[in-house]
Amino acid sequence: MAANRIVSVQCIPMRLPFHHWTSPPLFAGRPRDRLDSALVRVETADGTVGWGESYCVEPRAIVAIFETLIAPLAQGRDAGDETLLPTLRRTLHNLGRSGPVLHAIAGLDIALWDLRGKRAGVPVYQLLGGRQRPRIRAYASLLQYYGDAALLDRVVTQALEEGYTEVKLHERTVSAVDAARRAAGAGVPLMVDTNCAWLPEEAPAAIAGMAAAAPLWIEEPLWPPEDHDALARLQVDSPVPLAVGENASSAFELTRLVDREACKYVQPSVIKLGLSEAWAVSRRCEGRATVCAPQVAFFGPGFLASLHLLAAQRAEASLERLYVELAHVPYGATVPVHAGWVDVPDAPGLGAEPEADLAAGLYR
């Protein structure tokens, strides 16, 4: 136990400059030219280091949460103690059952999985029960182009020429989906994330309009996203499968969606829920009509954790890869996306270490 005692927990904001071949998209009403998350570094008494990743709304906020809440509660504890994370969740529950505190715990959870794998000398997928497949198909997840048909044609074509065979849009109009379908051609899986575009009474007509383009799924169709009754009603009559999950506050919420078959695809985010919770959702899907297809709009250790989850779960699903040009590509040399595929790393833990510049916090 002494060697596995946690001696430090650090949060390192990671802000990756990006370009998506046009003016920056809007995020929270402002132009967005960086993709934000936070690295989590956990070290034990014997010098073993595990890496995780937390969703990051505001770098100053997530650092403060780690410094004032997470690190004091985790330091001195055995990294292998299975009661550690449940204790943190219970201790901090009155600070909110969703949001930044749980995102911080999620990053710690991923780092602890990395530590467990390194201590056991096995990749994380082995800890999850074994690898079902050696590589994972990735799909190009485009940022929003606001219905610009020419841009959609250019970027969809570019992604397919680079070897991607599946494409996801972040668009809200029939004309945008039709433009992407023309560019992709028939038979290419095309997904549509509307980011909670419609009220329940608006969604049926909007989805019916997109159905002619044969989307593989329509993601986050409803506002508010927690209206599960409306979602279940919509799925019954929808001509297109529905996908939801990144806005869920807990694995409990997602397992309820799985149990009632309220969607065809469930999408936990490991940097919001943690790998433990996301894996519980994946296991819940076994033998049911819903497929676990994690939301992976990030590039750090959470990307690797999602890769191990997809390698270990029984049902095959593709890995989301935000299709942008990054100033720095984390794990670009060690776990690259090549021609629309990613090989699952075999090294112990998550299988790769953050590059020195990332680990040093140079991308802030």
CSV table of N, CA and C in Angstrom, one decimal, residues 115-122 127 348:
chain,number,residue,atom,x,y,z
A,115,LEU,N,-2.9,4.2,-13.9
A,115,LEU,CA,-2.1,3.7,-12.8
A,115,LEU,C,-2.3,2.2,-12.6
A,116,ARG,N,-3.5,1.7,-12.6
A,116,ARG,CA,-3.8,0.3,-12.4
A,116,ARG,C,-3.1,-0.5,-13.5
A,117,GLY,N,-3.3,-0.1,-14.7
A,117,GLY,CA,-2.7,-0.8,-15.8
A,117,GLY,C,-1.2,-0.9,-15.8
A,118,LYS,N,-0.6,0.3,-15.4
A,118,LYS,CA,0.9,0.3,-15.3
A,118,LYS,C,1.4,-0.6,-14.2
A,119,ARG,N,0.7,-0.6,-13.1
A,119,ARG,CA,1.1,-1.5,-12.0
A,119,ARG,C,0.9,-3.0,-12.3
A,120,ALA,N,-0.1,-3.3,-13.0
A,120,ALA,CA,-0.4,-4.7,-13.4
A,120,ALA,C,0.5,-5.1,-14.6
A,121,GLY,N,1.0,-4.1,-15.3
A,121,GLY,CA,1.8,-4.4,-16.5
A,121,GLY,C,0.9,-4.8,-17.7
A,122,VAL,N,-0.3,-4.3,-17.7
A,122,VAL,CA,-1.3,-4.6,-18.8
A,122,VAL,C,-2.0,-3.4,-19.3
A,127,LEU,N,-7.9,-4.8,-18.3
A,127,LEU,CA,-8.6,-4.7,-17.0
A,127,LEU,C,-10.1,-4.6,-17.2
A,348,PRO,N,1.3,-0.9,-21.2
A,348,PRO,CA,0.6,-0.9,-19.9
A,348,PRO,C,-0.2,0.5,-19.7
